[in-house]
Amino acid sequence: LIILDSSQHIEGVITEISEGGVKFRPASHFLLERNSERVSIIVDDINTTGTIRASRADGYGIQLIDKLAEDDLTFIVDNYIVSK
């Protein structure tokens, strides 16, 4: 995950995903309040942008600007989702 305003890179995992959104859990023990921040999500060769809509103890809820293509969604679910 990259915070676009500051170019800050945040390592973590995607715990949930759909065509229009992602739940991202940072590797850090502490989550900062980041609501309304624009982010870039990079998974393999897939790069998409979104806006953090929720900052919760279990991760960031991110609304994607453009929906994920079905092939990209399937690839990420099959290869990277931690909890299915």
PDB file of N, CA and C in Angstrom:
ATOM      1  N   LEU A   1       0.855  -1.169   0.000  1.00  0.00           N
ATOM      2  CA  LEU A   1       0.000   0.000   0.000  1.00  0.00           C
ATOM      3  C   LEU A   1       0.895   1.224   0.000  1.00  0.00           C
ATOM      4  N   ILE A   2       0.525   2.199  -0.792  1.00  0.00           N
ATOM      5  CA  ILE A   2       1.268   3.464  -0.829  1.00  0.00           C
ATOM      6  C   ILE A   2       0.292   4.601  -0.546  1.00  0.00           C
ATOM      7  N   ILE A   3       0.606   5.432   0.435  1.00  0.00           N
ATOM      8  CA  ILE A   3      -0.175   6.637   0.694  1.00  0.00           C
ATOM      9  C   ILE A   3       0.263   7.662  -0.344  1.00  0.00           C
ATOM     10  N   LEU A   4      -0.635   8.077  -1.216  1.00  0.00           N
ATOM     11  CA  LEU A   4      -0.238   8.880  -2.369  1.00  0.00           C
ATOM     12  C   LEU A   4       0.282  10.269  -2.004  1.00  0.00           C
ATOM     13  N   ASP A   5      -0.300  10.924  -1.005  1.00  0.00           N
ATOM     14  CA  ASP A   5       0.142  12.279  -0.657  1.00  0.00           C
ATOM     15  C   ASP A   5       1.578  12.331  -0.161  1.00  0.00           C
ATOM     16  N   SER A   6       2.006  11.284   0.556  1.00  0.00           N
ATOM     17  CA  SER A   6       3.337  11.298   1.163  1.00  0.00           C
ATOM     18  C   SER A   6       4.297  10.276   0.548  1.00  0.00           C
ATOM     19  N   SER A   7       3.809   9.454  -0.367  1.00  0.00           N
ATOM     20  CA  SER A   7       4.588   8.362  -0.972  1.00  0.00           C
ATOM     21  C   SER A   7       5.076   7.354   0.068  1.00  0.00           C
ATOM     22  N   GLN A   8       4.404   7.293   1.218  1.00  0.00           N
ATOM     23  CA  GLN A   8       4.768   6.356   2.271  1.00  0.00           C
ATOM     24  C   GLN A   8       4.305   4.949   1.888  1.00  0.00           C
ATOM     25  N   HIS A   9       5.228   3.991   1.974  1.00  0.00           N
ATOM     26  CA  HIS A   9       4.924   2.586   1.695  1.00  0.00           C
ATOM     27  C   HIS A   9       4.567   1.894   2.999  1.00  0.00           C
ATOM     28  N   ILE A  10       3.488   1.111   2.981  1.00  0.00           N
ATOM     29  CA  ILE A  10       3.056   0.374   4.164  1.00  0.00           C
ATOM     30  C   ILE A  10       2.912  -1.091   3.778  1.00  0.00           C
ATOM     31  N   GLU A  11       3.699  -1.945   4.423  1.00  0.00           N
ATOM     32  CA  GLU A  11       3.614  -3.389   4.183  1.00  0.00           C
ATOM     33  C   GLU A  11       2.423  -3.956   4.944  1.00  0.00           C
ATOM     34  N   GLY A  12       1.824  -5.003   4.414  1.00  0.00           N
ATOM     35  CA  GLY A  12       0.711  -5.639   5.079  1.00  0.00           C
ATOM     36  C   GLY A  12       0.069  -6.686   4.196  1.00  0.00           C
ATOM     37  N   VAL A  13      -1.142  -7.090   4.562  1.00  0.00           N
ATOM     38  CA  VAL A  13      -1.857  -8.129   3.815  1.00  0.00           C
ATOM     39  C   VAL A  13      -3.282  -7.677   3.518  1.00  0.00           C
ATOM     40  N   ILE A  14      -3.809  -8.190   2.431  1.00  0.00           N
ATOM     41  CA  ILE A  14      -5.212  -7.992   2.093  1.00  0.00           C
ATOM     42  C   ILE A  14      -5.986  -9.118   2.759  1.00  0.00           C
ATOM     43  N   THR A  15      -6.960  -8.762   3.588  1.00  0.00           N
ATOM     44  CA  THR A  15      -7.739  -9.788   4.289  1.00  0.00           C
ATOM     45  C   THR A  15      -9.110  -9.999   3.659  1.00  0.00           C
ATOM     46  N   GLU A  16      -9.600  -9.010   2.923  1.00  0.00           N
ATOM     47  CA  GLU A  16     -10.869  -9.122   2.212  1.00  0.00           C
ATOM     48  C   GLU A  16     -10.768  -8.307   0.931  1.00  0.00           C
ATOM     49  N   ILE A  17     -11.498  -8.754  -0.107  1.00  0.00           N
ATOM     50  CA  ILE A  17     -11.462  -8.024  -1.365  1.00  0.00           C
ATOM     51  C   ILE A  17     -12.744  -8.274  -2.146  1.00  0.00           C
ATOM     52  N   SER A  18     -13.167  -7.266  -2.881  1.00  0.00           N
ATOM     53  CA  SER A  18     -14.288  -7.380  -3.799  1.00  0.00           C
ATOM     54  C   SER A  18     -13.974  -6.515  -5.013  1.00  0.00           C
ATOM     55  N   GLU A  19     -14.888  -6.457  -5.974  1.00  0.00           N
ATOM     56  CA  GLU A  19     -14.666  -5.615  -7.152  1.00  0.00           C
ATOM     57  C   GLU A  19     -14.436  -4.156  -6.772  1.00  0.00           C
ATOM     58  N   GLY A  20     -15.104  -3.711  -5.718  1.00  0.00           N
ATOM     59  CA  GLY A  20     -15.071  -2.296  -5.387  1.00  0.00           C
ATOM     60  C   GLY A  20     -14.356  -1.915  -4.114  1.00  0.00           C
ATOM     61  N   GLY A  21     -13.771  -2.885  -3.421  1.00  0.00           N
ATOM     62  CA  GLY A  21     -13.131  -2.532  -2.162  1.00  0.00           C
ATOM     63  C   GLY A  21     -12.166  -3.570  -1.645  1.00  0.00           C
ATOM     64  N   VAL A  22     -11.355  -3.134  -0.684  1.00  0.00           N
ATOM     65  CA  VAL A  22     -10.309  -3.969  -0.101  1.00  0.00           C
ATOM     66  C   VAL A  22     -10.249  -3.686   1.398  1.00  0.00           C
ATOM     67  N   LYS A  23     -10.008  -4.730   2.186  1.00  0.00           N
ATOM     68  CA  LYS A  23      -9.632  -4.515   3.581  1.00  0.00           C
ATOM     69  C   LYS A  23      -8.157  -4.876   3.680  1.00  0.00           C
ATOM     70  N   PHE A  24      -7.356  -3.925   4.113  1.00  0.00           N
ATOM     71  CA  PHE A  24      -5.904  -4.060   4.177  1.00  0.00           C
ATOM     72  C   PHE A  24      -5.462  -3.983   5.625  1.00  0.00           C
ATOM     73  N   ARG A  25      -4.709  -4.982   6.067  1.00  0.00           N
ATOM     74  CA  ARG A  25      -4.178  -5.015   7.425  1.00  0.00           C
ATOM     75  C   ARG A  25      -2.683  -4.718   7.379  1.00  0.00           C
ATOM     76  N   PRO A  26      -2.264  -3.536   7.877  1.00  0.00           N
ATOM     77  CA  PRO A  26      -0.849  -3.218   7.916  1.00  0.00           C
ATOM     78  C   PRO A  26      -0.076  -4.162   8.830  1.00  0.00           C
ATOM     79  N   ALA A  27       1.198  -4.345   8.539  1.00  0.00           N
ATOM     80  CA  ALA A  27       2.053  -5.196   9.365  1.00  0.00           C
ATOM     81  C   ALA A  27       2.334  -4.549  10.725  1.00  0.00           C
ATOM     82  N   SER A  28       2.171  -3.258  10.836  1.00  0.00           N
ATOM     83  CA  SER A  28       2.407  -2.523  12.080  1.00  0.00           C
ATOM     84  C   SER A  28       1.385  -2.918  13.144  1.00  0.00           C
ATOM     85  N   HIS A  29       1.790  -2.843  14.400  1.00  0.00           N
ATOM     86  CA  HIS A  29       0.881  -3.121  15.507  1.00  0.00           C
ATOM     87  C   HIS A  29      -0.098  -1.980  15.746  1.00  0.00           C
ATOM     88  N   PHE A  30       0.259  -0.784  15.291  1.00  0.00           N
ATOM     89  CA  PHE A  30      -0.569   0.393  15.522  1.00  0.00           C
ATOM     90  C   PHE A  30      -1.080   0.930  14.205  1.00  0.00           C
ATOM     91  N   LEU A  31      -2.376   1.178  14.131  1.00  0.00           N
ATOM     92  CA  LEU A  31      -2.978   1.756  12.943  1.00  0.00           C
ATOM     93  C   LEU A  31      -3.254   3.232  13.182  1.00  0.00           C
ATOM     94  N   LEU A  32      -2.811   4.050  12.276  1.00  0.00           N
ATOM     95  CA  LEU A  32      -3.109   5.471  12.359  1.00  0.00           C
ATOM     96  C   LEU A  32      -4.446   5.740  11.699  1.00  0.00           C
ATOM     97  N   GLU A  33      -5.138   6.741  12.165  1.00  0.00           N
ATOM     98  CA  GLU A  33      -6.380   7.186  11.537  1.00  0.00           C
ATOM     99  C   GLU A  33      -6.017   7.780  10.174  1.00  0.00           C
ATOM    100  N   ARG A  34      -6.524   7.187   9.107  1.00  0.00           N
ATOM    101  CA  ARG A  34      -6.154   7.632   7.766  1.00  0.00           C
ATOM    102  C   ARG A  34      -7.374   7.821   6.865  1.00  0.00           C
ATOM    103  N   ASN A  35      -8.533   8.033   7.457  1.00  0.00           N
ATOM    104  CA  ASN A  35      -9.742   8.189   6.653  1.00  0.00           C
ATOM    105  C   ASN A  35      -9.582   9.298   5.616  1.00  0.00           C
ATOM    106  N   SER A  36     -10.100   9.049   4.433  1.00  0.00           N
ATOM    107  CA  SER A  36     -10.117   9.965   3.286  1.00  0.00           C
ATOM    108  C   SER A  36      -8.777  10.076   2.565  1.00  0.00           C
ATOM    109  N   GLU A  37      -7.753   9.355   2.996  1.00  0.00           N
ATOM    110  CA  GLU A  37      -6.469   9.403   2.298  1.00  0.00           C
ATOM    111  C   GLU A  37      -6.524   8.549   1.038  1.00  0.00           C
ATOM    112  N   ARG A  38      -5.942   9.061  -0.046  1.00  0.00           N
ATOM    113  CA  ARG A  38      -5.870   8.315  -1.304  1.00  0.00           C
ATOM    114  C   ARG A  38      -4.671   7.390  -1.263  1.00  0.00           C
ATOM    115  N   VAL A  39      -4.872   6.173  -1.756  1.00  0.00           N
ATOM    116  CA  VAL A  39      -3.825   5.160  -1.702  1.00  0.00           C
ATOM    117  C   VAL A  39      -3.715   4.430  -3.033  1.00  0.00           C
ATOM    118  N   SER A  40      -2.568   3.816  -3.215  1.00  0.00           N
ATOM    119  CA  SER A  40      -2.336   2.912  -4.337  1.00  0.00           C
ATOM    120  C   SER A  40      -2.094   1.532  -3.748  1.00  0.00           C
ATOM    121  N   ILE A  41      -2.757   0.536  -4.316  1.00  0.00           N
ATOM    122  CA  ILE A  41      -2.596  -0.839  -3.868  1.00  0.00           C
ATOM    123  C   ILE A  41      -1.918  -1.614  -4.996  1.00  0.00           C
ATOM    124  N   ILE A  42      -0.798  -2.249  -4.671  1.00  0.00           N
ATOM    125  CA  ILE A  42      -0.042  -2.987  -5.677  1.00  0.00           C
ATOM    126  C   ILE A  42       0.051  -4.445  -5.246  1.00  0.00           C
ATOM    127  N   VAL A  43      -0.431  -5.322  -6.112  1.00  0.00           N
ATOM    128  CA  VAL A  43      -0.359  -6.768  -5.892  1.00  0.00           C
ATOM    129  C   VAL A  43       0.179  -7.373  -7.176  1.00  0.00           C
ATOM    130  N   ASP A  44       1.396  -7.888  -7.120  1.00  0.00           N
ATOM    131  CA  ASP A  44       2.037  -8.439  -8.319  1.00  0.00           C
ATOM    132  C   ASP A  44       2.099  -7.345  -9.384  1.00  0.00           C
ATOM    133  N   ASP A  45       1.506  -7.566 -10.549  1.00  0.00           N
ATOM    134  CA  ASP A  45       1.491  -6.551 -11.617  1.00  0.00           C
ATOM    135  C   ASP A  45       0.201  -5.739 -11.625  1.00  0.00           C
ATOM    136  N   ILE A  46      -0.657  -5.955 -10.639  1.00  0.00           N
ATOM    137  CA  ILE A  46      -1.936  -5.258 -10.564  1.00  0.00           C
ATOM    138  C   ILE A  46      -1.759  -4.026  -9.684  1.00  0.00           C
ATOM    139  N   ASN A  47      -2.138  -2.877 -10.222  1.00  0.00           N
ATOM    140  CA  ASN A  47      -2.010  -1.617  -9.493  1.00  0.00           C
ATOM    141  C   ASN A  47      -3.342  -0.884  -9.596  1.00  0.00           C
ATOM    142  N   THR A  48      -3.926  -0.554  -8.455  1.00  0.00           N
ATOM    143  CA  THR A  48      -5.198   0.159  -8.445  1.00  0.00           C
ATOM    144  C   THR A  48      -5.165   1.231  -7.363  1.00  0.00           C
ATOM    145  N   THR A  49      -6.033   2.201  -7.472  1.00  0.00           N
ATOM    146  CA  THR A  49      -6.072   3.277  -6.488  1.00  0.00           C
ATOM    147  C   THR A  49      -7.424   3.299  -5.793  1.00  0.00           C
ATOM    148  N   GLY A  50      -7.411   3.881  -4.597  1.00  0.00           N
ATOM    149  CA  GLY A  50      -8.643   3.980  -3.834  1.00  0.00           C
ATOM    150  C   GLY A  50      -8.527   5.017  -2.743  1.00  0.00           C
ATOM    151  N   THR A  51      -9.565   5.081  -1.928  1.00  0.00           N
ATOM    152  CA  THR A  51      -9.630   6.017  -0.814  1.00  0.00           C
ATOM    153  C   THR A  51      -9.954   5.236   0.455  1.00  0.00           C
ATOM    154  N   ILE A  52      -9.196   5.491   1.520  1.00  0.00           N
ATOM    155  CA  ILE A  52      -9.482   4.841   2.800  1.00  0.00           C
ATOM    156  C   ILE A  52     -10.771   5.443   3.352  1.00  0.00           C
ATOM    157  N   ARG A  53     -11.748   4.578   3.578  1.00  0.00           N
ATOM    158  CA  ARG A  53     -13.048   5.011   4.097  1.00  0.00           C
ATOM    159  C   ARG A  53     -13.229   4.668   5.573  1.00  0.00           C
ATOM    160  N   ALA A  54     -12.442   3.698   6.070  1.00  0.00           N
ATOM    161  CA  ALA A  54     -12.565   3.291   7.472  1.00  0.00           C
ATOM    162  C   ALA A  54     -11.205   2.880   8.009  1.00  0.00           C
ATOM    163  N   SER A  55     -10.880   3.367   9.208  1.00  0.00           N
ATOM    164  CA  SER A  55      -9.668   2.959   9.920  1.00  0.00           C
ATOM    165  C   SER A  55     -10.127   2.239  11.179  1.00  0.00           C
ATOM    166  N   ARG A  56      -9.931   0.922  11.193  1.00  0.00           N
ATOM    167  CA  ARG A  56     -10.382   0.113  12.329  1.00  0.00           C
ATOM    168  C   ARG A  56      -9.216  -0.690  12.872  1.00  0.00           C
ATOM    169  N   ALA A  57      -9.424  -1.300  14.019  1.00  0.00           N
ATOM    170  CA  ALA A  57      -8.367  -2.088  14.654  1.00  0.00           C
ATOM    171  C   ALA A  57      -7.906  -3.247  13.778  1.00  0.00           C
ATOM    172  N   ASP A  58      -8.797  -3.758  12.926  1.00  0.00           N
ATOM    173  CA  ASP A  58      -8.432  -4.898  12.076  1.00  0.00           C
ATOM    174  C   ASP A  58      -7.971  -4.487  10.676  1.00  0.00           C
ATOM    175  N   GLY A  59      -7.822  -3.196  10.410  1.00  0.00           N
ATOM    176  CA  GLY A  59      -7.290  -2.763   9.127  1.00  0.00           C
ATOM    177  C   GLY A  59      -8.032  -1.577   8.541  1.00  0.00           C
ATOM    178  N   TYR A  60      -7.635  -1.244   7.329  1.00  0.00           N
ATOM    179  CA  TYR A  60      -8.223  -0.122   6.608  1.00  0.00           C
ATOM    180  C   TYR A  60      -9.236  -0.632   5.591  1.00  0.00           C
ATOM    181  N   GLY A  61     -10.413  -0.035   5.591  1.00  0.00           N
ATOM    182  CA  GLY A  61     -11.402  -0.306   4.560  1.00  0.00           C
ATOM    183  C   GLY A  61     -11.189   0.679   3.431  1.00  0.00           C
ATOM    184  N   ILE A  62     -10.907   0.162   2.242  1.00  0.00           N
ATOM    185  CA  ILE A  62     -10.537   1.014   1.111  1.00  0.00           C
ATOM    186  C   ILE A  62     -11.559   0.853  -0.007  1.00  0.00           C
ATOM    187  N   GLN A  63     -12.128   1.980  -0.436  1.00  0.00           N
ATOM    188  CA  GLN A  63     -13.025   1.983  -1.589  1.00  0.00           C
ATOM    189  C   GLN A  63     -12.183   2.243  -2.834  1.00  0.00           C
ATOM    190  N   LEU A  64     -12.277   1.342  -3.815  1.00  0.00           N
ATOM    191  CA  LEU A  64     -11.495   1.488  -5.035  1.00  0.00           C
ATOM    192  C   LEU A  64     -12.128   2.532  -5.960  1.00  0.00           C
ATOM    193  N   ILE A  65     -11.279   3.279  -6.658  1.00  0.00           N
ATOM    194  CA  ILE A  65     -11.757   4.286  -7.609  1.00  0.00           C
ATOM    195  C   ILE A  65     -12.404   3.585  -8.807  1.00  0.00           C
ATOM    196  N   ASP A  66     -11.705   2.607  -9.361  1.00  0.00           N
ATOM    197  CA  ASP A  66     -12.221   1.811 -10.470  1.00  0.00           C
ATOM    198  C   ASP A  66     -12.384   0.374  -9.998  1.00  0.00           C
ATOM    199  N   LYS A  67     -13.453  -0.265 -10.427  1.00  0.00           N
ATOM    200  CA  LYS A  67     -13.665  -1.664 -10.045  1.00  0.00           C
ATOM    201  C   LYS A  67     -12.555  -2.544 -10.602  1.00  0.00           C
ATOM    202  N   LEU A  68     -12.204  -3.565  -9.835  1.00  0.00           N
ATOM    203  CA  LEU A  68     -11.217  -4.542 -10.299  1.00  0.00           C
ATOM    204  C   LEU A  68     -11.826  -5.407 -11.399  1.00  0.00           C
ATOM    205  N   ALA A  69     -11.028  -5.718 -12.395  1.00  0.00           N
ATOM    206  CA  ALA A  69     -11.458  -6.653 -13.428  1.00  0.00           C
ATOM    207  C   ALA A  69     -11.644  -8.024 -12.789  1.00  0.00           C
ATOM    208  N   GLU A  70     -12.572  -8.809 -13.303  1.00  0.00           N
ATOM    209  CA  GLU A  70     -12.858 -10.125 -12.731  1.00  0.00           C
ATOM    210  C   GLU A  70     -11.618 -11.014 -12.704  1.00  0.00           C
ATOM    211  N   ASP A  71     -10.803 -10.984 -13.761  1.00  0.00           N
ATOM    212  CA  ASP A  71      -9.577 -11.787 -13.799  1.00  0.00           C
ATOM    213  C   ASP A  71      -8.595 -11.368 -12.705  1.00  0.00           C
ATOM    214  N   ASP A  72      -8.449 -10.055 -12.487  1.00  0.00           N
ATOM    215  CA  ASP A  72      -7.554  -9.557 -11.440  1.00  0.00           C
ATOM    216  C   ASP A  72      -8.061  -9.951 -10.057  1.00  0.00           C
ATOM    217  N   LEU A  73      -9.365  -9.836  -9.841  1.00  0.00           N
ATOM    218  CA  LEU A  73      -9.957 -10.208  -8.565  1.00  0.00           C
ATOM    219  C   LEU A  73      -9.733 -11.687  -8.271  1.00  0.00           C
ATOM    220  N   THR A  74      -9.975 -12.529  -9.249  1.00  0.00           N
ATOM    221  CA  THR A  74      -9.775 -13.974  -9.083  1.00  0.00           C
ATOM    222  C   THR A  74      -8.317 -14.293  -8.788  1.00  0.00           C
ATOM    223  N   PHE A  75      -7.397 -13.655  -9.493  1.00  0.00           N
ATOM    224  CA  PHE A  75      -5.965 -13.876  -9.273  1.00  0.00           C
ATOM    225  C   PHE A  75      -5.570 -13.517  -7.845  1.00  0.00           C
ATOM    226  N   ILE A  76      -6.021 -12.367  -7.355  1.00  0.00           N
ATOM    227  CA  ILE A  76      -5.665 -11.942  -6.008  1.00  0.00           C
ATOM    228  C   ILE A  76      -6.269 -12.873  -4.958  1.00  0.00           C
ATOM    229  N   VAL A  77      -7.526 -13.250  -5.128  1.00  0.00           N
ATOM    230  CA  VAL A  77      -8.176 -14.161  -4.169  1.00  0.00           C
ATOM    231  C   VAL A  77      -7.462 -15.497  -4.134  1.00  0.00           C
ATOM    232  N   ASP A  78      -7.133 -16.028  -5.299  1.00  0.00           N
ATOM    233  CA  ASP A  78      -6.489 -17.341  -5.362  1.00  0.00           C
ATOM    234  C   ASP A  78      -5.056 -17.356  -4.835  1.00  0.00           C
ATOM    235  N   ASN A  79      -4.360 -16.225  -4.914  1.00  0.00           N
ATOM    236  CA  ASN A  79      -2.928 -16.214  -4.593  1.00  0.00           C
ATOM    237  C   ASN A  79      -2.517 -15.416  -3.371  1.00  0.00           C
ATOM    238  N   TYR A  80      -3.363 -14.493  -2.909  1.00  0.00           N
ATOM    239  CA  TYR A  80      -2.875 -13.584  -1.874  1.00  0.00           C
ATOM    240  C   TYR A  80      -3.783 -13.388  -0.663  1.00  0.00           C
ATOM    241  N   ILE A  81      -5.032 -13.771  -0.735  1.00  0.00           N
ATOM    242  CA  ILE A  81      -5.917 -13.513   0.393  1.00  0.00           C
ATOM    243  C   ILE A  81      -5.570 -14.412   1.563  1.00  0.00           C
ATOM    244  N   VAL A  82      -5.397 -13.814   2.732  1.00  0.00           N
ATOM    245  CA  VAL A  82      -4.975 -14.548   3.919  1.00  0.00           C
ATOM    246  C   VAL A  82      -6.126 -15.372   4.491  1.00  0.00           C
ATOM    247  N   SER A  83      -7.304 -14.764   4.637  1.00  0.00           N
ATOM    248  CA  SER A  83      -8.444 -15.490   5.196  1.00  0.00           C
ATOM    249  C   SER A  83      -9.530 -15.620   4.147  1.00  0.00           C
ATOM    250  N   LYS A  84      -9.793 -16.848   3.753  1.00  0.00           N
ATOM    251  CA  LYS A  84     -10.814 -17.086   2.720  1.00  0.00           C
ATOM    252  C   LYS A  84     -12.085 -17.591   3.373  1.00  0.00           C
TER     253      LYS A  84
END
